[in-house]
XYZ file of C-alpha atoms in Angstrom:
548
model
C 5.795 28.673 10.978
C 3.763 28.384 7.824
C 1.896 25.143 7.529
C 1.857 23.233 4.279
C -0.243 20.404 5.596
C -3.493 21.290 3.875
C -6.220 18.785 3.138
C -8.959 19.948 0.816
C -11.094 17.210 2.315
C -10.575 14.100 4.382
C -9.446 12.128 1.315
C -7.931 15.086 -0.490
C -4.501 15.362 -2.049
C -1.664 17.241 -0.415
C -1.642 20.924 -1.287
C 1.811 22.493 -1.520
C 2.261 26.056 -0.343
C 3.285 27.714 -3.640
C 4.898 30.665 -1.882
C 7.041 28.317 0.188
C 8.129 26.397 -2.914
C 9.092 29.673 -4.623
C 11.051 30.693 -1.539
C 12.956 27.408 -1.489
C 13.776 27.655 -5.192
C 14.931 31.270 -4.824
C 17.065 30.508 -1.760
C 18.635 27.543 -3.561
C 19.520 29.796 -6.523
C 21.050 32.392 -4.204
C 23.016 29.667 -2.444
C 24.312 28.327 -5.774
C 25.295 31.850 -6.880
C 27.256 32.373 -3.675
C 29.177 29.175 -4.357
C 29.653 29.435 -8.116
C 30.229 33.137 -8.724
C 33.492 34.799 -7.725
C 32.727 37.783 -5.503
C 34.115 39.590 -2.489
C 33.807 37.603 0.715
C 31.507 40.179 2.299
C 29.157 40.040 -0.676
C 29.246 36.234 -0.600
C 28.277 36.227 3.075
C 25.413 38.660 2.387
C 24.109 36.442 -0.404
C 24.301 33.403 1.877
C 22.433 35.281 4.603
C 19.761 36.237 2.064
C 19.482 32.603 0.955
C 19.007 31.493 4.554
C 16.537 34.308 5.290
C 14.381 33.667 2.224
C 13.972 29.967 3.005
C 13.883 30.146 6.784
C 12.551 33.467 8.025
C 9.561 31.600 9.467
C 11.992 29.376 11.404
C 13.438 32.526 12.975
C 9.943 33.762 13.854
C 9.201 30.461 15.524
C 12.510 30.663 17.381
C 11.569 34.089 18.763
C 8.203 32.695 19.825
C 9.970 29.784 21.536
C 12.114 32.232 23.521
C 8.999 34.166 24.544
C 7.394 30.911 25.664
C 10.632 29.919 27.480
C 10.963 26.870 25.277
C 14.733 26.975 24.856
C 15.146 23.520 23.371
C 12.720 23.603 20.443
C 13.958 22.724 16.953
C 13.457 26.240 15.456
C 15.573 27.875 18.179
C 18.319 25.233 17.933
C 18.497 25.570 14.136
C 18.460 29.379 14.239
C 21.127 29.533 16.965
C 23.340 27.016 15.144
C 23.061 28.911 11.847
C 23.896 32.277 13.451
C 26.928 30.871 15.261
C 28.041 29.089 12.083
C 28.087 32.429 10.248
C 29.882 34.020 13.174
C 32.759 31.517 13.191
C 33.234 31.545 9.436
C 31.079 28.623 8.330
C 28.518 30.707 6.450
C 28.082 28.160 3.669
C 27.208 25.435 6.174
C 24.952 27.811 8.127
C 22.942 28.715 5.028
C 22.807 25.078 3.862
C 21.612 24.077 7.333
C 18.603 26.416 7.189
C 17.717 25.570 3.575
C 17.932 21.802 4.079
C 16.016 21.979 7.354
C 13.191 23.907 5.676
C 13.128 21.470 2.753
C 13.114 18.635 5.266
C 10.092 20.094 7.057
C 8.272 20.365 3.734
C 9.053 16.743 2.870
C 8.023 15.569 6.334
C 4.728 17.441 5.977
C 4.191 15.879 2.569
C 5.090 12.353 3.705
C 2.887 12.677 6.796
C -0.071 13.981 4.790
C 0.362 11.288 2.157
C 0.506 8.597 4.846
C -2.709 9.886 6.439
C -4.373 9.977 3.032
C -3.207 6.415 2.365
C -4.744 5.345 5.662
C -8.090 6.691 4.430
C -7.602 5.103 1.019
C -7.861 1.677 2.619
C -11.580 2.377 3.099
C -14.016 1.825 0.231
C -15.621 5.031 -1.041
C -19.131 3.660 -0.465
C -18.440 2.775 3.177
C -19.902 6.019 4.518
C -19.976 4.908 8.147
C -16.275 4.030 8.257
C -15.229 7.090 6.240
C -17.153 9.479 8.470
C -15.883 7.853 11.651
C -12.220 7.785 10.604
C -12.287 11.285 9.077
C -13.581 12.694 12.365
C -11.027 10.672 14.301
C -8.132 11.902 12.143
C -9.293 15.502 12.525
C -8.939 15.158 16.308
C -5.548 16.605 17.348
C -5.258 13.947 20.077
C -5.252 11.133 17.515
C -1.821 9.536 17.558
C -0.925 10.890 20.982
C -0.468 7.477 22.514
C 1.314 6.668 25.737
C 4.353 5.516 23.759
C 4.497 8.740 21.742
C 4.154 10.909 24.836
C 6.792 8.877 26.672
C 9.205 9.147 23.732
C 8.560 12.900 23.544
C 9.326 13.367 27.245
C 12.527 11.339 27.058
C 13.671 13.146 23.916
C 13.037 16.527 25.541
C 15.227 15.469 28.470
C 17.840 14.007 26.124
C 17.943 17.265 24.141
C 18.901 19.208 27.257
C 21.588 16.684 28.163
C 23.001 16.561 24.615
C 23.164 20.347 24.342
C 24.846 20.565 27.749
C 27.408 17.977 26.633
C 27.914 19.936 23.397
C 28.704 23.090 25.344
C 31.139 21.191 27.584
C 32.759 19.636 24.517
C 33.211 23.042 22.863
C 34.940 24.376 25.972
C 37.066 21.368 26.904
C 38.303 20.113 23.502
C 40.800 22.979 22.909
C 42.088 22.551 26.451
C 43.017 18.907 25.992
C 43.994 18.851 22.306
C 45.458 20.947 19.530
C 41.982 21.761 18.173
C 40.948 25.391 18.044
C 37.792 26.843 19.524
C 36.488 27.310 15.993
C 36.703 23.557 15.423
C 35.222 22.677 18.817
C 32.333 25.130 18.448
C 31.661 23.876 14.919
C 31.456 20.292 16.173
C 29.320 21.367 19.117
C 26.816 22.905 16.690
C 26.539 19.542 14.935
C 25.823 17.940 18.298
C 23.102 20.564 18.834
C 21.476 19.510 15.543
C 21.285 15.953 16.827
C 19.325 17.215 19.840
C 16.356 18.339 17.718
C 13.471 15.933 18.426
C 11.521 16.430 15.195
C 12.966 13.413 13.385
C 12.005 11.172 16.284
C 8.467 12.334 17.042
C 7.221 13.050 13.512
C 6.497 9.408 12.651
C 5.035 8.148 15.933
C 1.393 9.246 15.461
C 1.320 7.930 11.888
C 1.804 4.268 12.781
C -1.496 4.341 14.665
C -3.269 6.174 11.854
C -2.213 3.602 9.269
C -3.404 0.790 11.523
C -6.696 2.510 12.315
C -7.396 3.161 8.633
C -6.486 -0.374 7.600
C -8.719 -1.938 10.241
C -11.634 0.393 9.435
C -11.623 -0.999 5.897
C -12.222 -4.431 7.423
C -15.054 -3.486 9.746
C -13.069 -2.661 12.887
C -13.635 0.888 14.156
C -11.682 2.367 17.062
C -13.169 5.245 19.017
C -9.736 6.724 19.705
C -6.065 6.160 19.045
C -5.717 5.452 22.764
C -8.086 2.481 22.296
C -6.008 1.315 19.328
C -2.841 1.563 21.390
C -4.359 -0.225 24.402
C -5.720 -3.111 22.307
C -2.184 -4.297 21.582
C -1.374 -4.448 25.297
C -4.224 -6.858 26.065
C -3.337 -9.967 28.043
C -6.812 -11.181 29.033
C -9.870 -11.454 26.780
C -13.335 -11.986 28.228
C -15.953 -13.245 25.763
C -19.704 -12.976 26.243
C -21.061 -16.092 24.544
C -24.360 -14.667 23.336
C -23.977 -12.741 20.119
C -20.199 -13.221 20.069
C -19.528 -16.946 19.762
C -23.148 -17.787 18.975
C -25.916 -16.074 17.053
C -27.771 -15.398 20.298
C -30.910 -17.118 18.984
C -31.214 -20.597 20.573
C -34.025 -22.723 19.135
C -35.694 -25.986 20.148
C -34.268 -28.817 18.041
C -35.623 -31.990 19.696
C -38.231 -32.937 22.324
C -38.273 -36.195 24.269
C -40.979 -37.240 26.713
C -42.592 -40.549 27.679
C -45.375 -38.750 29.564
C -46.467 -36.036 27.108
C -46.737 -35.706 23.357
C -44.276 -33.181 21.824
C -46.938 -30.496 21.292
C -48.154 -30.672 24.900
C -44.569 -30.712 26.207
C -43.605 -27.610 24.221
C -46.811 -25.862 25.319
C -46.029 -26.471 28.973
C -42.392 -25.486 28.536
C -43.389 -22.256 26.762
C -45.631 -21.236 29.650
C -42.802 -21.865 32.134
C -40.349 -19.831 30.044
C -42.751 -17.031 29.064
C -41.690 -14.478 31.684
C -38.036 -15.424 31.856
C -35.439 -12.852 30.809
C -32.926 -15.537 29.914
C -31.935 -15.849 26.269
C -32.835 -19.531 25.882
C -36.372 -18.838 27.107
C -37.157 -16.790 24.000
C -36.372 -19.801 21.835
C -38.660 -22.039 23.873
C -41.559 -19.590 23.622
C -41.036 -19.219 19.855
C -41.245 -22.997 19.466
C -44.892 -22.881 20.658
C -47.261 -21.615 17.975
C -50.286 -21.270 20.245
C -51.469 -18.483 22.528
C -49.866 -18.107 25.949
C -52.392 -18.084 28.806
C -50.825 -15.354 30.877
C -53.219 -15.873 33.782
C -51.511 -19.158 34.694
C -47.967 -17.709 34.593
C -48.407 -15.283 37.472
C -46.614 -17.358 40.105
C -43.277 -17.328 38.314
C -39.666 -17.689 39.478
C -36.725 -16.979 37.180
C -33.557 -18.927 38.002
C -30.699 -17.426 35.896
C -28.240 -20.044 34.761
C -30.471 -22.847 35.975
C -33.951 -22.457 34.462
C -37.400 -21.224 35.496
C -40.477 -22.373 37.385
C -44.183 -21.560 37.575
C -46.799 -22.772 40.012
C -50.347 -23.522 38.925
C -52.670 -23.979 41.910
C -49.575 -24.589 44.018
C -48.209 -27.323 41.747
C -44.678 -26.529 40.534
C -43.659 -26.987 36.897
C -39.879 -26.694 36.619
C -37.828 -26.351 33.449
C -34.053 -26.205 33.648
C -30.694 -27.885 33.970
C -29.817 -31.300 35.408
C -28.642 -29.553 38.553
C -32.044 -27.902 38.938
C -33.765 -31.264 38.509
C -31.589 -32.687 41.278
C -32.522 -29.796 43.565
C -36.279 -30.464 43.151
C -35.888 -34.214 43.551
C -36.642 -35.140 39.927
C -34.712 -38.207 38.740
C -33.481 -37.898 35.161
C -32.875 -41.240 33.388
C -29.289 -41.867 32.302
C -30.329 -42.161 28.636
C -31.731 -38.606 28.709
C -28.543 -37.060 30.086
C -26.265 -35.698 27.374
C -24.098 -32.701 26.595
C -25.345 -29.560 24.948
C -28.039 -27.031 25.722
C -30.562 -29.415 27.321
C -33.496 -28.387 29.522
C -35.314 -30.971 31.624
C -38.859 -30.614 32.895
C -40.384 -31.753 36.176
C -44.042 -31.665 37.176
C -44.584 -31.636 40.935
C -41.045 -32.951 41.375
C -41.436 -35.809 38.884
C -39.438 -35.913 35.677
C -41.543 -35.718 32.498
C -39.019 -35.190 29.691
C -36.488 -32.860 28.112
C -35.881 -30.609 25.158
C -32.619 -29.887 23.393
C -31.805 -26.462 22.065
C -29.336 -25.541 19.360
C -27.686 -22.297 18.423
C -25.263 -21.503 15.661
C -21.682 -21.270 16.902
C -19.499 -18.937 14.852
C -17.195 -21.092 12.741
C -14.322 -18.674 13.340
C -14.625 -18.876 17.121
C -12.160 -21.740 17.859
C -9.574 -20.247 15.483
C -9.946 -16.779 17.043
C -9.364 -18.203 20.523
C -6.390 -20.213 19.271
C -4.933 -17.140 17.555
C -5.289 -15.041 20.689
C -3.483 -17.636 22.778
C -0.840 -17.991 20.078
C -0.214 -14.235 20.158
C 0.749 -14.433 23.833
C -2.585 -13.931 25.580
C -2.471 -15.015 29.237
C -6.080 -16.139 29.374
C -9.386 -16.224 27.536
C -12.536 -16.304 29.664
C -16.097 -17.256 28.673
C -19.253 -15.712 30.170
C -22.549 -17.497 29.558
C -26.107 -17.561 30.796
C -26.178 -21.353 30.449
C -25.805 -23.996 33.134
C -22.453 -25.373 34.231
C -22.524 -28.448 32.010
C -23.496 -26.539 28.882
C -20.927 -23.838 29.593
C -18.197 -26.403 30.211
C -19.012 -28.167 26.930
C -18.831 -24.942 24.908
C -15.650 -23.810 26.660
C -14.040 -27.144 25.824
C -15.141 -26.858 22.186
C -13.610 -23.374 21.959
C -10.419 -24.258 23.808
C -11.164 -21.965 26.765
C -10.149 -23.133 30.235
C -11.997 -20.602 32.409
C -15.697 -19.760 32.286
C -18.479 -18.184 34.331
C -21.833 -19.981 33.995
C -25.370 -18.878 34.827
C -24.695 -15.168 34.363
C -27.294 -12.519 33.700
C -26.233 -9.072 32.461
C -25.312 -7.732 35.898
C -23.446 -10.885 36.837
C -21.413 -10.671 33.635
C -20.342 -7.118 34.470
C -19.401 -8.258 37.977
C -17.355 -11.090 36.486
C -15.527 -8.609 34.247
C -14.746 -6.433 37.255
C -13.518 -9.470 39.176
C -11.256 -10.509 36.312
C -9.895 -6.982 35.982
C -8.945 -6.871 39.640
C -7.237 -10.255 39.480
C -5.334 -9.511 36.267
C -1.650 -9.309 37.146
C -0.264 -7.857 33.938
C -1.442 -6.279 30.708
C -4.889 -5.025 29.819
C -8.285 -6.722 29.928
C -10.583 -6.757 26.894
C -14.327 -7.494 27.129
C -16.117 -8.600 23.958
C -19.916 -8.425 23.888
C -22.745 -7.919 21.413
C -25.495 -5.847 23.009
C -25.009 -2.095 23.351
C -24.092 -1.329 26.957
C -25.347 1.613 28.993
C -21.871 2.254 30.363
C -18.286 1.104 29.994
C -17.417 -2.104 31.832
C -14.507 -2.430 34.258
C -12.327 -3.755 31.429
C -9.608 -1.610 29.862
C -11.076 -2.167 26.385
C -14.743 -2.778 25.559
C -15.390 -4.384 22.159
C -18.946 -4.363 20.806
C -20.022 -6.617 17.946
C -22.786 -6.054 15.441
C -24.272 -2.800 16.761
C -22.696 0.610 17.235
C -22.197 1.448 20.894
C -20.966 4.874 22.097
C -19.541 3.337 25.270
C -17.390 0.775 23.454
C -13.750 1.416 22.569
C -13.816 -0.851 19.517
C -16.752 -1.701 17.270
C -16.718 -4.814 15.061
C -19.205 -4.259 12.241
C -19.285 -6.283 9.023
C -15.937 -7.977 9.723
C -17.377 -9.937 12.631
C -15.522 -12.044 15.161
C -12.935 -13.137 12.582
C -11.281 -9.704 12.759
C -10.917 -9.593 16.537
C -7.448 -11.137 16.374
C -6.430 -8.600 13.733
C -7.710 -5.762 15.958
C -5.230 -6.970 18.560
C -2.325 -7.934 16.282
C -2.352 -4.774 14.129
C -2.285 -2.619 17.260
C 0.583 -4.681 18.631
C 2.403 -4.417 15.310
C 1.938 -0.652 15.291
C 3.672 -0.430 18.658
C 6.505 -2.629 17.381
C 7.030 -0.478 14.281
C 6.917 2.699 16.357
C 9.652 1.197 18.543
C 11.653 0.311 15.418
C 11.342 3.920 14.267
C 12.566 5.212 17.607
C 15.556 2.865 17.616
C 16.378 3.609 13.969
C 16.211 7.364 14.454
C 18.341 7.238 17.592
C 20.867 5.066 15.736
C 21.178 7.710 13.016
C 21.671 10.404 15.648
C 24.373 8.286 17.275
C 26.117 7.883 13.907
C 26.012 11.644 13.357
C 27.597 12.239 16.760
C 30.307 9.668 16.020
C 31.073 11.299 12.654
C 31.089 14.697 14.308
C 33.589 13.685 16.987
C 35.923 12.305 14.330
C 35.608 15.424 12.173
C 33.856 13.622 9.306
C 30.544 15.503 9.446
C 29.442 19.096 8.925
C 26.244 20.973 9.696
C 24.357 20.430 6.454
C 25.215 16.717 6.361
C 24.025 16.338 9.955
C 20.635 17.879 9.238
C 20.407 15.897 5.989
C 20.906 12.588 7.836
C 18.470 13.614 10.573
C 15.737 14.540 8.092
C 16.408 11.381 6.068
C 15.884 9.364 9.254
C 12.561 11.135 9.830
C 11.366 10.413 6.289
C 12.466 6.791 6.539
C 10.551 6.378 9.789
C 7.416 7.897 8.256
C 7.592 5.596 5.241
C 8.181 2.630 7.541
C 4.807 3.183 9.206
C 2.977 1.836 6.145
C 4.261 -1.604 7.187
C 1.588 -1.600 9.892
C -0.871 -2.747 7.208
C 1.424 -5.550 6.026
C 1.996 -9.069 7.541
C 0.730 -10.400 9.837
C -2.365 -8.242 9.287
C -2.111 -8.541 5.503
C -1.755 -12.322 5.593
C -4.737 -12.457 7.953
C -6.791 -10.479 5.468
C -5.803 -12.832 2.673
C -6.754 -15.825 4.786
C -10.150 -14.272 5.461
C -10.680 -13.541 1.773
C -9.819 -17.130 0.900
C -12.369 -18.330 3.430
C -15.022 -16.105 1.873
C -14.270 -17.530 -1.565
C -14.642 -21.090 -0.267
C -18.053 -20.229 1.117
C-alpha cells in the first residue's frame, strides 16, 4: 500500500501524497454521482465499483500480497473480502463506502501518527543538539514503540480476529435457521462483524504513547536508549542508589580538624600521606586538603581498607586513618566528645588516638524528595550503596528516608550488591542509579547514569539531574496506563459495533467509521502522556528554579 507517512526531516511537517488525495476526491465524486444521479442499476453498480477501485486499488494489492504470504486475517484482505461480498449480495453502496472510508481512515491515521511523532520532537529545544540527535535516531528505529505491552496486545488481537471471524461465519449460517432473517441479512451482519476483527484501530496508537513520553522527557534532560527501556522504567519496584555522584557531588572535602597531640597542619599532612594511595573517594579530599608535597617514599607500606579507612607503616610503625570501628580494631580509644555523626575519620599512631577530621560533601537538595516520591509512587524499596563506614552510611540513609543500605562498598562490591538485590527482588524491575560511566551493564533491569553519557546505560540523566528521576519513572508508568486506556476504549467501540450489528442498527460504512474514529481518538489520547503528573512535576521544578 502506498505510504503517506513522509518526513522531510526529523522535525519536518507531514507530507500528503497528492496522488492519493486526488484519488480520494475523485472516488468521492463518483460515489456521490452514483447516489444522486438517476441511472440504470447496472451503470450505478459500475460507477460504485469504479469509486471503490480508484480509492482502494492499493488495498486490493495488499490483500493479494497477504494471501501470498498466507496472512488471511490482515486488514486489507478483510476489507477487500467484505466489499466484494457486499457488492455480491446487493449492498454495493455500503461496499463502496466501506473502501472509501477505510482509505480515508488510513490517511487520517497516518497524519495523526506523524503529527504526534512530530509533536514529541517539538518538546525539545532547537538548540539542544544532543537530545535532538538522540531522539531522531531513536524514532527512526523501526523497533521504537514495540514494547512488551504492544506486542502482547497485537498477539491477542490476532487471535481475537480469528475467533471473531469464525463467530461471524457461524452467525451468517445459523441466523436464518433459527429466525425469519434471510441469508442476505445474516451475511450482511457477518460482514460488519468481520470489520470489527481488523486490528488496525487497536495497534495504531500503542507505539505513539511511548514516543510522546520519550520526547517529553528528552526535553527535560532524560534520554532513553530504547523504547524498551522507557517501558521497563515504569515497571520498577526497587531502586538502588549509588551515593557518590547521585545524592552527593562526589567531592568530599575536609571541613574541620581536631587534635590535642598535633597542630592542624601537621595532622592534615599525616592524614594526606595515609590517604595518598587509597582509591576511596574520601581519600582524594584528604589529599587535596594538604598543600604540601607528598613524600611518596614513606607511603610504600600501604593498606587500603574500603569502607573503613587506610593505613601506612613507617619503619614498622602503623599510622591508621578511618572510622570508629577501625579505631576499635587497632585498640585506639576515641574520647566520647570526639564521637559524632557524619563523615568523620579518626587517626591513630601506633595504636594511640591522636585526633580526627570531619569531611563534608554537598548532598543534592532534591534527594529526600526524590526518595519520598518514589516510595509514594508504589516503590517496594529504595537501597543506598556507599563507600563510607556503617555509621556515616546509616546517618545519610536516615536523612534520605532510606531503610536499607550497603556500607563500605568499592566499585566491584556495589555491582555485587546490585546483583544480590536483583536476585532477591520478588516482583517488578530493579533500577540502578549511578554517576560514573560503567564498562558493562549491571545486573539490574534498568541502569540509569547521571551526568555523563554512558553507552551501557538504559537511561541517561543529563542537565535535568536527580530531580527528574521520579518523572522518568512516572511518565513511563503513565504511558503504560494510557496505552491500556486506549486498548480498553478501542475494544469498547468494537463491542458497541457488534451490539448494533446484532440488532440491525449498523451497516458496513458506519462500522468502519466508528472503528477508524476509535483509532484516531486513541492516537490523540496519547498526547496526555506529557500532561499531569509529569506536567505538574515540570511546573514544580520550574518554580524551584525561579526560587533559586
